[in-house]
Coordinates of C-alpha atoms in Angstrom, one line a residue:
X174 CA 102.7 -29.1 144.4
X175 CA 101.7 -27.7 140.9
X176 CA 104.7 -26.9 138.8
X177 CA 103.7 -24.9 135.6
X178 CA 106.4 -24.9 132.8
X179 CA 106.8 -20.9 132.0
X180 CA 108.7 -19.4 128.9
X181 CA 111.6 -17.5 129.2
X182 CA 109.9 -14.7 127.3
X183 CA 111.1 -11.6 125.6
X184 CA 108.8 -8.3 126.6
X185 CA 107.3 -9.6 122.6
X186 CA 106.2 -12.4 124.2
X187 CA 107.9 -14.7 122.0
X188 CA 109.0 -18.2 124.1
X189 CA 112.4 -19.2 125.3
X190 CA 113.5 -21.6 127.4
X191 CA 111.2 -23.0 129.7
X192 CA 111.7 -23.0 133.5
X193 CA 109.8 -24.4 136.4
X194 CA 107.3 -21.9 137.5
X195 CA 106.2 -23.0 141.5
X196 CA 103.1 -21.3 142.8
X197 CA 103.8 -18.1 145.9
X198 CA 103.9 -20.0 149.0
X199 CA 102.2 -18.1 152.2
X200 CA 100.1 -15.5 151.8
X201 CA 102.5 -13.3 149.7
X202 CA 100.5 -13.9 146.1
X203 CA 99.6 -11.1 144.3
X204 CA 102.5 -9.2 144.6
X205 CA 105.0 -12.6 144.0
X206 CA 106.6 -10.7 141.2
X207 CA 109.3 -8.7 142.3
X208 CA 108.6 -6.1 139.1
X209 CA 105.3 -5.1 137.1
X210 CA 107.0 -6.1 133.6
X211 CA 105.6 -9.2 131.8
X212 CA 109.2 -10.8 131.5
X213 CA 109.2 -10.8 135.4
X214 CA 105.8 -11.3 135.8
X215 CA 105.8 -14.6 133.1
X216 CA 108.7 -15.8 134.9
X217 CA 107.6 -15.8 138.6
X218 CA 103.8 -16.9 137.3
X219 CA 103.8 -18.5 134.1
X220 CA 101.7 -18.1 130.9
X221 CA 98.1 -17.5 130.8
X222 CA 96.4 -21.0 131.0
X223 CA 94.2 -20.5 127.9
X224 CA 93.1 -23.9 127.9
X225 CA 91.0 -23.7 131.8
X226 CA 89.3 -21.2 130.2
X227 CA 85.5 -21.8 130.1
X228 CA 83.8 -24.5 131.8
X229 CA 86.8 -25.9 133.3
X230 CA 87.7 -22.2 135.0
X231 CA 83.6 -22.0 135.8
X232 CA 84.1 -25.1 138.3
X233 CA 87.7 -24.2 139.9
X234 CA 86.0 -20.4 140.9
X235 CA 83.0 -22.4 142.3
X236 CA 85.3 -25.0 144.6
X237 CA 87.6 -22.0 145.7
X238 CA 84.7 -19.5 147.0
X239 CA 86.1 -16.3 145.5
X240 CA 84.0 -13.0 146.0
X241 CA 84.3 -10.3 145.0
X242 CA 86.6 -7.8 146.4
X243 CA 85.2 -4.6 145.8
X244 CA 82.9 -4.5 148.6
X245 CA 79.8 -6.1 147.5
X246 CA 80.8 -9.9 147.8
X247 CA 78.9 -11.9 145.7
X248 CA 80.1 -15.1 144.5
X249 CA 82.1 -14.7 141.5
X250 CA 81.8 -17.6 139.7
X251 CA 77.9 -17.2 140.0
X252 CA 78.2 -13.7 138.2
X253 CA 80.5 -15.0 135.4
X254 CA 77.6 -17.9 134.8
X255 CA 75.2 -15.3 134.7
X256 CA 76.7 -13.5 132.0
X257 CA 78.1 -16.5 130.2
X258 CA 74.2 -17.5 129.8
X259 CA 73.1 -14.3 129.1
X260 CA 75.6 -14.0 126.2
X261 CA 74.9 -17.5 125.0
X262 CA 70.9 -16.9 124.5
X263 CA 71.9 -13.6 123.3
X264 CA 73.7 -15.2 120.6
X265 CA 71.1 -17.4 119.5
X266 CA 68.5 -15.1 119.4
X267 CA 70.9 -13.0 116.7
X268 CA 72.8 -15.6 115.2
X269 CA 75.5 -14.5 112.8
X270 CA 75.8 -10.9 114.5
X271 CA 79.6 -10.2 114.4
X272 CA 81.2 -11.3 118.1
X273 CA 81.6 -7.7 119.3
X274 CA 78.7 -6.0 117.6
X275 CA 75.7 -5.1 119.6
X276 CA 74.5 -8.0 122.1
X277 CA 78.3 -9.5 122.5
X278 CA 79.5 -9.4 125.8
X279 CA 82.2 -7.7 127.6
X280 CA 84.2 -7.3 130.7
X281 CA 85.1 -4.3 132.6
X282 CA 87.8 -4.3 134.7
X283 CA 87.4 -1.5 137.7
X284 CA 89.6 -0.2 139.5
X285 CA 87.9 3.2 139.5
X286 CA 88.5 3.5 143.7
X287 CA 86.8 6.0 144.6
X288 CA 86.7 5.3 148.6
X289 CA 88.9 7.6 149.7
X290 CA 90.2 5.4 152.4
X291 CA 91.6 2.3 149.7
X292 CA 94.3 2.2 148.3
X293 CA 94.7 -1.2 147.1
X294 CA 94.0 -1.0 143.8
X295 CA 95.9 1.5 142.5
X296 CA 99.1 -0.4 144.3
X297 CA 97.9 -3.3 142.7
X298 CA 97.8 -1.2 139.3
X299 CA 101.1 0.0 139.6
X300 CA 102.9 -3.4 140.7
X301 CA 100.8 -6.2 139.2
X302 CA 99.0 -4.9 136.1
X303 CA 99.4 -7.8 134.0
X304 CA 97.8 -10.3 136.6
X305 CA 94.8 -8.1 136.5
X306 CA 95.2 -7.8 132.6
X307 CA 95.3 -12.1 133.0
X308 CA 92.4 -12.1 134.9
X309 CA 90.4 -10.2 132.6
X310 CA 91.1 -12.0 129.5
X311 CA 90.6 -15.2 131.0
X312 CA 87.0 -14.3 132.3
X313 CA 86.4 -12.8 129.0
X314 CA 87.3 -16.2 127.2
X315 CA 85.1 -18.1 129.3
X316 CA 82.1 -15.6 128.8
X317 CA 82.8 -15.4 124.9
X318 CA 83.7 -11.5 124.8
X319 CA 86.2 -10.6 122.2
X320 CA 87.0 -7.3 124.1
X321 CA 87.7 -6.1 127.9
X322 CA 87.7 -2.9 129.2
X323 CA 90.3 -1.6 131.9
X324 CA 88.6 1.6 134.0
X325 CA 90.6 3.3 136.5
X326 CA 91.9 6.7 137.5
X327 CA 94.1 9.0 134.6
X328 CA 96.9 8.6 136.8
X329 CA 96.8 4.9 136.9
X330 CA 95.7 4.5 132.8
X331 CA 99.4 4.7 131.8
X332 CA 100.3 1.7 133.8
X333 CA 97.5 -0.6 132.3
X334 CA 98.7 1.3 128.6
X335 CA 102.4 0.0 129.4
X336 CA 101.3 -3.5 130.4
X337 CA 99.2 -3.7 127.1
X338 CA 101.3 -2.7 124.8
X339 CA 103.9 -5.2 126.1
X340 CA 101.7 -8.4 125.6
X341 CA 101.0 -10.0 122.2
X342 CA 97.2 -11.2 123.6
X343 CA 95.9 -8.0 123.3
X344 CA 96.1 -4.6 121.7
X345 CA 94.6 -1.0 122.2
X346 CA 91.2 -0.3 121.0
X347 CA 91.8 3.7 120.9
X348 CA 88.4 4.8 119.9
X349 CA 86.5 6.9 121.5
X350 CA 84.4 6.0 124.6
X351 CA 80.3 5.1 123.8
X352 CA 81.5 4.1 120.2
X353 CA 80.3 1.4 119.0
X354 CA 80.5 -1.0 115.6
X355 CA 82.0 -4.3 114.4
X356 CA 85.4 -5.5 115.2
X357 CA 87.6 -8.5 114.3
X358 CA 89.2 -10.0 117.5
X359 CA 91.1 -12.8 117.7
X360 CA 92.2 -15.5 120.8
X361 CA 95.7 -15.7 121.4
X362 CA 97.5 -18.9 120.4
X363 CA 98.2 -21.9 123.4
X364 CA 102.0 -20.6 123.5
X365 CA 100.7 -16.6 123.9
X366 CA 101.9 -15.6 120.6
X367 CA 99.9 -12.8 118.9
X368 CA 96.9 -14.4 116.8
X369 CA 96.0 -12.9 113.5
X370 CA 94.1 -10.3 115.3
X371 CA 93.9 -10.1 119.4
X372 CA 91.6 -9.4 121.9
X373 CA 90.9 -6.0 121.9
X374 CA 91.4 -3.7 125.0
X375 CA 89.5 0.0 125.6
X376 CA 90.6 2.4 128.8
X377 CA 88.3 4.4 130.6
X378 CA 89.6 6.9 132.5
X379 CA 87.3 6.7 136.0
X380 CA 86.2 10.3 137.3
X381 CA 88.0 10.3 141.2
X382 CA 84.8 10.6 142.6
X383 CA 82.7 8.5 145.2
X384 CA 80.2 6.8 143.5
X385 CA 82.6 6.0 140.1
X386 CA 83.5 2.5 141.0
X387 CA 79.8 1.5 141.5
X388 CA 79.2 -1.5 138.5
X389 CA 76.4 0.9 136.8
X390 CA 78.4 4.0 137.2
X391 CA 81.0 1.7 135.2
X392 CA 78.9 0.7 132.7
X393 CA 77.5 4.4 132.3
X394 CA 81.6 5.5 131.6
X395 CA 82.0 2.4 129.1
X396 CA 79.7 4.2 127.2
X397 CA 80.5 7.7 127.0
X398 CA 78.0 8.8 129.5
X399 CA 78.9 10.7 133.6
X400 CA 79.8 8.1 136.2
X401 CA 76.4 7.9 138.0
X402 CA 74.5 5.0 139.4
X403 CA 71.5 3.8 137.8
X404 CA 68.5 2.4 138.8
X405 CA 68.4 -1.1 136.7
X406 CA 65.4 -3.1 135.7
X407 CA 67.9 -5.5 134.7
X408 CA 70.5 -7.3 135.8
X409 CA 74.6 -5.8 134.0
X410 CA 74.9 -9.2 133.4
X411 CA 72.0 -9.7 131.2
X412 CA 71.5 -6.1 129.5
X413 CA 74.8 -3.6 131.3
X414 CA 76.6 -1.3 128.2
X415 CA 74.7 -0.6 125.0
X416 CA 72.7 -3.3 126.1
X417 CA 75.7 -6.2 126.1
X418 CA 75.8 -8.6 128.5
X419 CA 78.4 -7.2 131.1
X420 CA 81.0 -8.7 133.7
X421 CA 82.2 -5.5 135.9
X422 CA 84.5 -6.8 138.6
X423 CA 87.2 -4.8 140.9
X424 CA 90.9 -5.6 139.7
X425 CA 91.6 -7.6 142.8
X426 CA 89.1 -9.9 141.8
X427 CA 90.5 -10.8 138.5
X428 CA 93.7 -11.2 139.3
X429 CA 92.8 -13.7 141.8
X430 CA 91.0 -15.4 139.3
X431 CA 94.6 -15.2 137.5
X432 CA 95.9 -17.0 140.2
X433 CA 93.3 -19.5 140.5
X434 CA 93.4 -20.3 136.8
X435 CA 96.8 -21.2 136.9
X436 CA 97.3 -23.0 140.3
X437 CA 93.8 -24.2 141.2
X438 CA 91.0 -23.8 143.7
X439 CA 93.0 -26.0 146.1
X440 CA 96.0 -23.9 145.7
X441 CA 93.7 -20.6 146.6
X442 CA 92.4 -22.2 149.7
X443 CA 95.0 -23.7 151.3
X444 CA 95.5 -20.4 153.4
X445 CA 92.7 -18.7 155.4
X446 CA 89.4 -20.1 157.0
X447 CA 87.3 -22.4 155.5
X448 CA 84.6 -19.7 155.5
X449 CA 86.3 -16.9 153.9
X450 CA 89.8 -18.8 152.1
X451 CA 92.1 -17.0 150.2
X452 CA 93.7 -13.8 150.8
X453 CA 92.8 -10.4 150.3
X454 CA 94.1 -6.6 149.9
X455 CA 93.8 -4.6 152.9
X456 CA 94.5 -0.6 153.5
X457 CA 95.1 0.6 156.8
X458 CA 95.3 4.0 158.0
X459 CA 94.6 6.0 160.6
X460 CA 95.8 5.9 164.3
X461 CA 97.8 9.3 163.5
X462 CA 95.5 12.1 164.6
X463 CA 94.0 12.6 161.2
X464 CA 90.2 12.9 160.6
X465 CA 89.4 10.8 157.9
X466 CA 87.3 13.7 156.4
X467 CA 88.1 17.4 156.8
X468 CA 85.6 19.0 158.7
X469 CA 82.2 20.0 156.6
X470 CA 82.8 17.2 154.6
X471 CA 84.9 19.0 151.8
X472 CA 87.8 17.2 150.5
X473 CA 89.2 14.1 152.4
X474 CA 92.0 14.1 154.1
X475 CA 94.2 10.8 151.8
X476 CA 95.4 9.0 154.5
X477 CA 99.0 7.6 154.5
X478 CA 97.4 4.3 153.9
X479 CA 99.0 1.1 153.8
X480 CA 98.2 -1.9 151.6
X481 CA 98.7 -5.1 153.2
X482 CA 97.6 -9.1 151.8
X483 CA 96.4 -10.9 154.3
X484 CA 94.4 -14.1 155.3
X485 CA 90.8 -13.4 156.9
X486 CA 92.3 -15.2 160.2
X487 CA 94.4 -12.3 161.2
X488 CA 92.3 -10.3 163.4
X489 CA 91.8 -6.9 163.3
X490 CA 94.5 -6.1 166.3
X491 CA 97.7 -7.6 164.2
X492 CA 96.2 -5.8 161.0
X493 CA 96.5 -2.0 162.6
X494 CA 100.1 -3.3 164.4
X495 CA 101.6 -4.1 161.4
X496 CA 100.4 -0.9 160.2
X497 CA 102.5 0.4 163.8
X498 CA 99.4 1.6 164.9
X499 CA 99.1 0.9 169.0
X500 CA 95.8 -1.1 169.1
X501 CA 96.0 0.0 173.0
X502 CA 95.7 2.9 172.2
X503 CA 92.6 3.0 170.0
X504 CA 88.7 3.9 170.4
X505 CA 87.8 2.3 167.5
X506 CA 88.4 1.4 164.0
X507 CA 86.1 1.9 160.9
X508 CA 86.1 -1.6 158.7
X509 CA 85.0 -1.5 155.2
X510 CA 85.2 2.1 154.1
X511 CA 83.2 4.9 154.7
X512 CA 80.0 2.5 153.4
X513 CA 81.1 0.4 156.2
X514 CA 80.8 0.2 160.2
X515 CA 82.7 0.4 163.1
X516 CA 84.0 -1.7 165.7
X517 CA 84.6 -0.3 169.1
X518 CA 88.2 -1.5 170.6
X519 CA 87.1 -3.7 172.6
X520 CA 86.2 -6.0 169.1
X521 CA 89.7 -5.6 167.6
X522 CA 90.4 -9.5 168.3
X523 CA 87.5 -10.0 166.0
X524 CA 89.1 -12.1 162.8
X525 CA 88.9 -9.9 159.6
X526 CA 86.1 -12.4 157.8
X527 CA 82.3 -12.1 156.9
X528 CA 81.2 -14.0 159.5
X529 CA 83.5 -12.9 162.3
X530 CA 82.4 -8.9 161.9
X531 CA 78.7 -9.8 160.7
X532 CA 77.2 -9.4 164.1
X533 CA 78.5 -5.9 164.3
X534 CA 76.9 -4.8 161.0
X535 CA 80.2 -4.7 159.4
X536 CA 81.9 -6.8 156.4
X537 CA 85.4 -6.6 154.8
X538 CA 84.3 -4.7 151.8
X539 CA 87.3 -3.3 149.8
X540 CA 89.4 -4.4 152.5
X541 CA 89.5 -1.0 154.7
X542 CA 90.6 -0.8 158.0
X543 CA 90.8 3.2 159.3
X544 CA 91.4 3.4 163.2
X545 CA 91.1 6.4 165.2
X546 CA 92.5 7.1 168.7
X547 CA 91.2 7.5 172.0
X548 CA 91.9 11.2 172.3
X549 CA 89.9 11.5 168.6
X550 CA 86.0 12.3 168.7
X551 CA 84.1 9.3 167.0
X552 CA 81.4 11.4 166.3
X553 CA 83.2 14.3 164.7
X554 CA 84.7 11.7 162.5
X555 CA 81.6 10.3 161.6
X556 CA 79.8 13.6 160.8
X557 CA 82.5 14.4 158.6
X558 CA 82.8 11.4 156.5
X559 CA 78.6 11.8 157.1
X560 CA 78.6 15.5 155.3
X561 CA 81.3 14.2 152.4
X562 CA 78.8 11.3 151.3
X563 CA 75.9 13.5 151.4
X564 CA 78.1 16.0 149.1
X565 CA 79.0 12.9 146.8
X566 CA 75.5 11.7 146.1
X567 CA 74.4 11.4 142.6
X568 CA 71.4 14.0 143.8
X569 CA 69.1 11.1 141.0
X570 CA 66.4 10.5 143.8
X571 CA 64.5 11.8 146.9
X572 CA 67.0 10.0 149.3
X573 CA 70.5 11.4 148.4
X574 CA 69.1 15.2 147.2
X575 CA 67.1 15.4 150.2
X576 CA 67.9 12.8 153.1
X577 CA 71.5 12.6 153.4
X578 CA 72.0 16.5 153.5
X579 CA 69.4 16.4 156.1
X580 CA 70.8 13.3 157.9
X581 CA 74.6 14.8 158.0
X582 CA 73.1 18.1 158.9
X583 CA 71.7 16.4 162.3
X584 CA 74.7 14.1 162.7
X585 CA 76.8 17.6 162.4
X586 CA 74.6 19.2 165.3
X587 CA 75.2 16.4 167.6
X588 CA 79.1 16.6 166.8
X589 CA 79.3 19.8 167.6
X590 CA 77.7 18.6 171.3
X591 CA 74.4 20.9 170.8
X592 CA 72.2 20.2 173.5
X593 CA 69.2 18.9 172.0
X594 CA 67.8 15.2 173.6
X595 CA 65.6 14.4 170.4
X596 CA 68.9 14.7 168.0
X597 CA 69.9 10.8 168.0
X598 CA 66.3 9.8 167.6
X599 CA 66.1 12.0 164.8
X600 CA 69.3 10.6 163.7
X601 CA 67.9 7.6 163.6
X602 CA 64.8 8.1 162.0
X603 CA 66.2 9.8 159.2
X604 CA 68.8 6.5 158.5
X605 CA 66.1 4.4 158.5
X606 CA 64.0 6.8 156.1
X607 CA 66.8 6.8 153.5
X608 CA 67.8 2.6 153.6
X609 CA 66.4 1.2 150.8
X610 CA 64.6 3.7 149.4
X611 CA 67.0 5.1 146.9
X612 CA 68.3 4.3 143.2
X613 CA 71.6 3.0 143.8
X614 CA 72.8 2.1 147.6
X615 CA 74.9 5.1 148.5
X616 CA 72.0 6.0 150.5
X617 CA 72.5 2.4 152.7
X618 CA 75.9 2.5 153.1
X619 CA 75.4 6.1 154.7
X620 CA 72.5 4.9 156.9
X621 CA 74.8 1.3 157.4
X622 CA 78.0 4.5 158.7
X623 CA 75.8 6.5 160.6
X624 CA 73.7 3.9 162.7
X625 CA 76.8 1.9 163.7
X626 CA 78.4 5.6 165.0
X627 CA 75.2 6.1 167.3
X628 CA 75.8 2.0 168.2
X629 CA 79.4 2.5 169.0
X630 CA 79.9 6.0 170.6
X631 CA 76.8 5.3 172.6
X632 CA 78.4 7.0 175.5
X633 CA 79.8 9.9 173.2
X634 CA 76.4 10.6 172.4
X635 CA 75.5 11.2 176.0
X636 CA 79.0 12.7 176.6
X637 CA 78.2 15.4 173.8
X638 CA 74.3 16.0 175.0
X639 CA 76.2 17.0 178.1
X640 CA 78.0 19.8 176.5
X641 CA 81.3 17.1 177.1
X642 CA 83.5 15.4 175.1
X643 CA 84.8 11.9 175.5
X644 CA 87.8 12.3 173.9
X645 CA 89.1 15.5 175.6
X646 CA 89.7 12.4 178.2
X647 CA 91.3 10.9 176.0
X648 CA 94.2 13.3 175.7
X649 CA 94.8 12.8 179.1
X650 CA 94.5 9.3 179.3
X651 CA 97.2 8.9 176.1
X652 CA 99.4 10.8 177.3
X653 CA 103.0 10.3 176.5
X654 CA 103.4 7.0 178.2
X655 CA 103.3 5.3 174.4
X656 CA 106.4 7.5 173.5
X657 CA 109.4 6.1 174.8
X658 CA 108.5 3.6 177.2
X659 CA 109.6 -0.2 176.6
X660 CA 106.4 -1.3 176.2
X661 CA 105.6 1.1 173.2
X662 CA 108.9 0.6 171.8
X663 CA 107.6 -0.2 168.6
X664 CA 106.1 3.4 168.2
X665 CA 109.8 4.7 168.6
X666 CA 111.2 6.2 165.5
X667 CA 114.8 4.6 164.9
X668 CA 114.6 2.2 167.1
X669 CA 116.9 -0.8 166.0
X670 CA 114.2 -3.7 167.2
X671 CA 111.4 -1.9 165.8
X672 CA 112.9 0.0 163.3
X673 CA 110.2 -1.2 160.6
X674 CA 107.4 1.0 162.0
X675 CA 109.9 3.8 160.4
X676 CA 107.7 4.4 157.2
X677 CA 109.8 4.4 153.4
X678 CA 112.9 3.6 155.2
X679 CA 115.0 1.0 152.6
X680 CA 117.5 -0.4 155.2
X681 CA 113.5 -1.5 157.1
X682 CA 112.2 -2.5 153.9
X683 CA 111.9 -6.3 154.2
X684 CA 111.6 -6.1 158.3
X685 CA 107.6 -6.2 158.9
X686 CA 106.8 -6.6 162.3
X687 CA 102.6 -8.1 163.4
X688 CA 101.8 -10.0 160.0
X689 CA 105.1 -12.3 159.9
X690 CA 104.8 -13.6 156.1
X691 CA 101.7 -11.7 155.3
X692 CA 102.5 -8.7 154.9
X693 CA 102.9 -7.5 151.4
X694 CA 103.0 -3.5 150.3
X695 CA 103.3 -0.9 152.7
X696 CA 101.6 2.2 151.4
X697 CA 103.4 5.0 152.2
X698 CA 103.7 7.8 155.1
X699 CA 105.5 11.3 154.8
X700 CA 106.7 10.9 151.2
X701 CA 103.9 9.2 150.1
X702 CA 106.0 6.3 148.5
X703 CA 105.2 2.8 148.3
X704 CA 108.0 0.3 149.8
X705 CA 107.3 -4.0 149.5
X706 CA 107.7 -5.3 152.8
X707 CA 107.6 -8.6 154.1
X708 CA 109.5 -11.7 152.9
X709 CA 112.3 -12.2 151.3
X710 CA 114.8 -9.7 150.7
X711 CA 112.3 -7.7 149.0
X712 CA 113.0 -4.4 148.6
X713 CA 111.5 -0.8 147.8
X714 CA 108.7 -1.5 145.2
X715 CA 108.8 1.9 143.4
X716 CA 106.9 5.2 144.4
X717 CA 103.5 6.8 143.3
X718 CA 101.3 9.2 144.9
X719 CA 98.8 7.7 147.4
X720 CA 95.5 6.4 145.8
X721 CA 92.3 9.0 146.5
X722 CA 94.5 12.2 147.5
X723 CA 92.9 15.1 146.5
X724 CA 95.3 17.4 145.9

């Protein structure tokens, strides 16, 4: 086992006594910290390993397999090569240009977040900023950037502001966004102390809108401009903001690669398939009667999502049980986001991995899992998250001005059971007319949502044609035989063997029942607080309002 030697540090980073330092066992890792300080979070993890940085950190992301975690997962380590080589020719072809003048490179941390069903960054934010913070500086050190950018939500900026200004690595860059001009960074020293000058760090406060967390909308904010998508000749990691070479990866990314750095690739995949190793951040919602849209596709409903780490070997059932949703009771669950697909309950045995949910159309994503009952329409729910994404296009090209208002109009119509046989067809033919025709890919992940929906409530299609509803049958069938009975025990508030599907509740805290040792954080319910479940004698983690409420 890898034992690190960790200082004792003061929040001014300055070294004490060292201690042993051994790496999370299970699958409780990002969140091993019991606090978001850095003398906690230096303590449980150790120091940033400055000297892995580069080649050396190039090979250990290559042998672990990490991908990125924000929906689109490409291989990281391929992406960091990209922009390490684009920087290096870069620097060639203007040799002696200052490090972070125009051409340098730079990495943008996002945890912008804009699915309104996640809510795993901002707990990741607000409870492990400075892994992310590690992460980022350690990519940017390999790469040769002298600067980093952290983008996320105003509400979460503060907690990124505190970490920095706790840490002698790095300090505030407080110009404006879209300036531009020679700097002087520094590296830190081996030990972490404060060099003559250290890396320097901008925030971008991300708009809280759909499309913000998309790498080009990200770039566009880095440089003063709206949070749109763009359609790129070039690749962010040859030519992204003011024309640098660019690294944008979600926050859950980097902080894995915070993890790797330190305890290696063999570390990382010792939990988890082969195929998919590791763990990841998961939010689970749903299973409570909500919509995960409000009708018309207006403002979404935020979901009393919970944020769980798991191992891609769990399947999909124990996910929504830890969550104390009844996966009897389900029609089916909606993996990935509102980009993503659903699964009919008959598939919730399916293991929560690429290759396990590929043949349904469906991928992890940003780790979103949204279930909806049997006595809930699929198809309502689908129109609505179908008008919200039409509402939330960039409106830049033919496809999202035109298409997806057209395409959510005719998804609405069949919702709303009109009786009209050529409706799915047209459904149909107006997903396929937008896919791959527009300037960023919000246009494919609607088609990707709205195909699956005609796939999977097949027979509410025909149901609704009818002038019927399946889920009016729904009601019936559900009952109140889960209330009460011993074989929905666990759904029974107060209830001293199940008493940690009670959401928020401190004497339940540590008491997670379906994921054993994997559960993590526990988004909250009514209160809309955050409580760390799982092992240990963990207890509440602190309390912030749930990520993408619009309130």
């Amino acid at each position: 086992m890898t034992i690190l030697e960790s200082p004792r540090a003061s929040t001014s980073g300055t070294p004490g006594r060292a201690v042993p330092v051994t790496p999370p066992l299970g699958a409780r890792r990002l969140f091993a910290a019991p606090a978001a300080d850095l003398a906690t979070h230096l303590a449980t993890l150790g120091p940033v390993p400055w000297a892995l940085a580069g080649p050396g950190l190039l090979a250990e992301l290559e042998t672990s397999g990490l991908d990125g975690r924000g929906g689109a997962h490409v291989a990281l380590w391929r992406k960091v090569a990209a922009t390490r080589d684009a920087a290096t020719r870069t620097s060639s072809a203007r040799a002696g240009a200052a490090r972070t003048g125009s051409g340098s490179p730079l990495v943008v941390a996002n945890g912008a977040e804009g699915e309104p069903l996640s809510g795993k960054d901002a707990t990741l934010i607000e409870h492990a900023p400075h892994l992310v913070i590690d992460g980022a500086v350690l990519a940017a050190a390999t790469i040769g950037s002298g600067e980093i950018v952290l983008y996320t939500t105003a509400r979460l900026l503060p907690s990124f502001a505190r970490a920095v200004a706790e840490r002698d690595d790095v300090r505030l860059d407080e110009r404006a966004p879209g300036r531009r001009g020679p700097r002087r960074p520094g590296w830190p020293t081996r030990d972490g102390r404060r060099a003559a000058s250290a890396l320097l760090v901008r925030l971008v406060e991300a708009p809280e809108t759909f499309l913000s967390g998309e790498a080009s909308a990200a770039v566009a904010a880095v440089e003063g401009r709206p949070a749109l998508p763009a359609d790129r000749v070039q690749r962010l990691a040859v030519s992204g903001a003011h024309g640098r070479p660019t690294l944008v990866q979600n926050v859950e990314t980097l902080a894995h690669v915070a993890l790797i750095a330190r305890f290696g690739a063999a570390w990382w995949r010792s939990i988890g398939p082969s195929d998919d190793p590791g763990t990841r951040l998961v939010t689970v919602s749903g299973g409570d009667g909500r919509a995960p849209a409000s009708p018309g596709g207006a403002v979404p409903v935020a979901p009393a999502g919970q944020v769980f780490e798991v191992t891609g070997s769990l399947s999909l059932r124990r996910i929504v049980a830890a969550a104390g949703i009844d996966p009897d009771g389900l029609r089916a669950v909606l993996v990935g986001g509102f980009h993503g697909a659903w699964l009919p309950a008959s598939a919730l045995d399916v293991p929560f991995t690429r290759e396990a949910l590929a043949p349904y159309g469906a991928a992890p994503g940003a780790g979103i899992v949204h279930a909806i009952r049997i006595d809930q329409c699929g198809l309502e729910a689908a129109a609505g998250i179908a008008s919200y994404l039409a509402g939330q296009s960039a409106r830049q090209c033919g496809p999202c001005l035109n298409g997806l208002p057209r395409l959510a109009d005719v998804l609405g119509r069949l919702a709303r059971r009109e009786p009209a046989a050529w409706l799915p067809a047209e459904v149909a033919r107006l997903a396929d007319l937008v896919a791959g025709r527009g300037s960023c890919h919000h246009p494919d992940g609607t088609a990707r949502l709205v195909l699956s929906s005609l796939t999977v409530f097949a027979d509410d299609v025909q149901a609704h044609l009818a002038g019927r509803c399946l889920a009016e049958r729904g009601v019936a069938e559900r009952g109140v035989a889960e209330r009460g009975s011993g074989e929905h025990g666990a759904a029974e508030r107060g209830s001293g063997e199940h008493g940690a599907a009670e959401r928020g509740s401190g004497e339940h805290g540590a008491a997670e029942r379906g994921l054993g040792d994997r559960g993590v954080v526990e988004r909250a319910s009514a209160e809309r607080g955050v409580a760390e479940r799982g092992l240990g004698d963990r207890g509440p983690a602190g309390h912030a309002p749930v990520a993408g409420a619009r309130s």
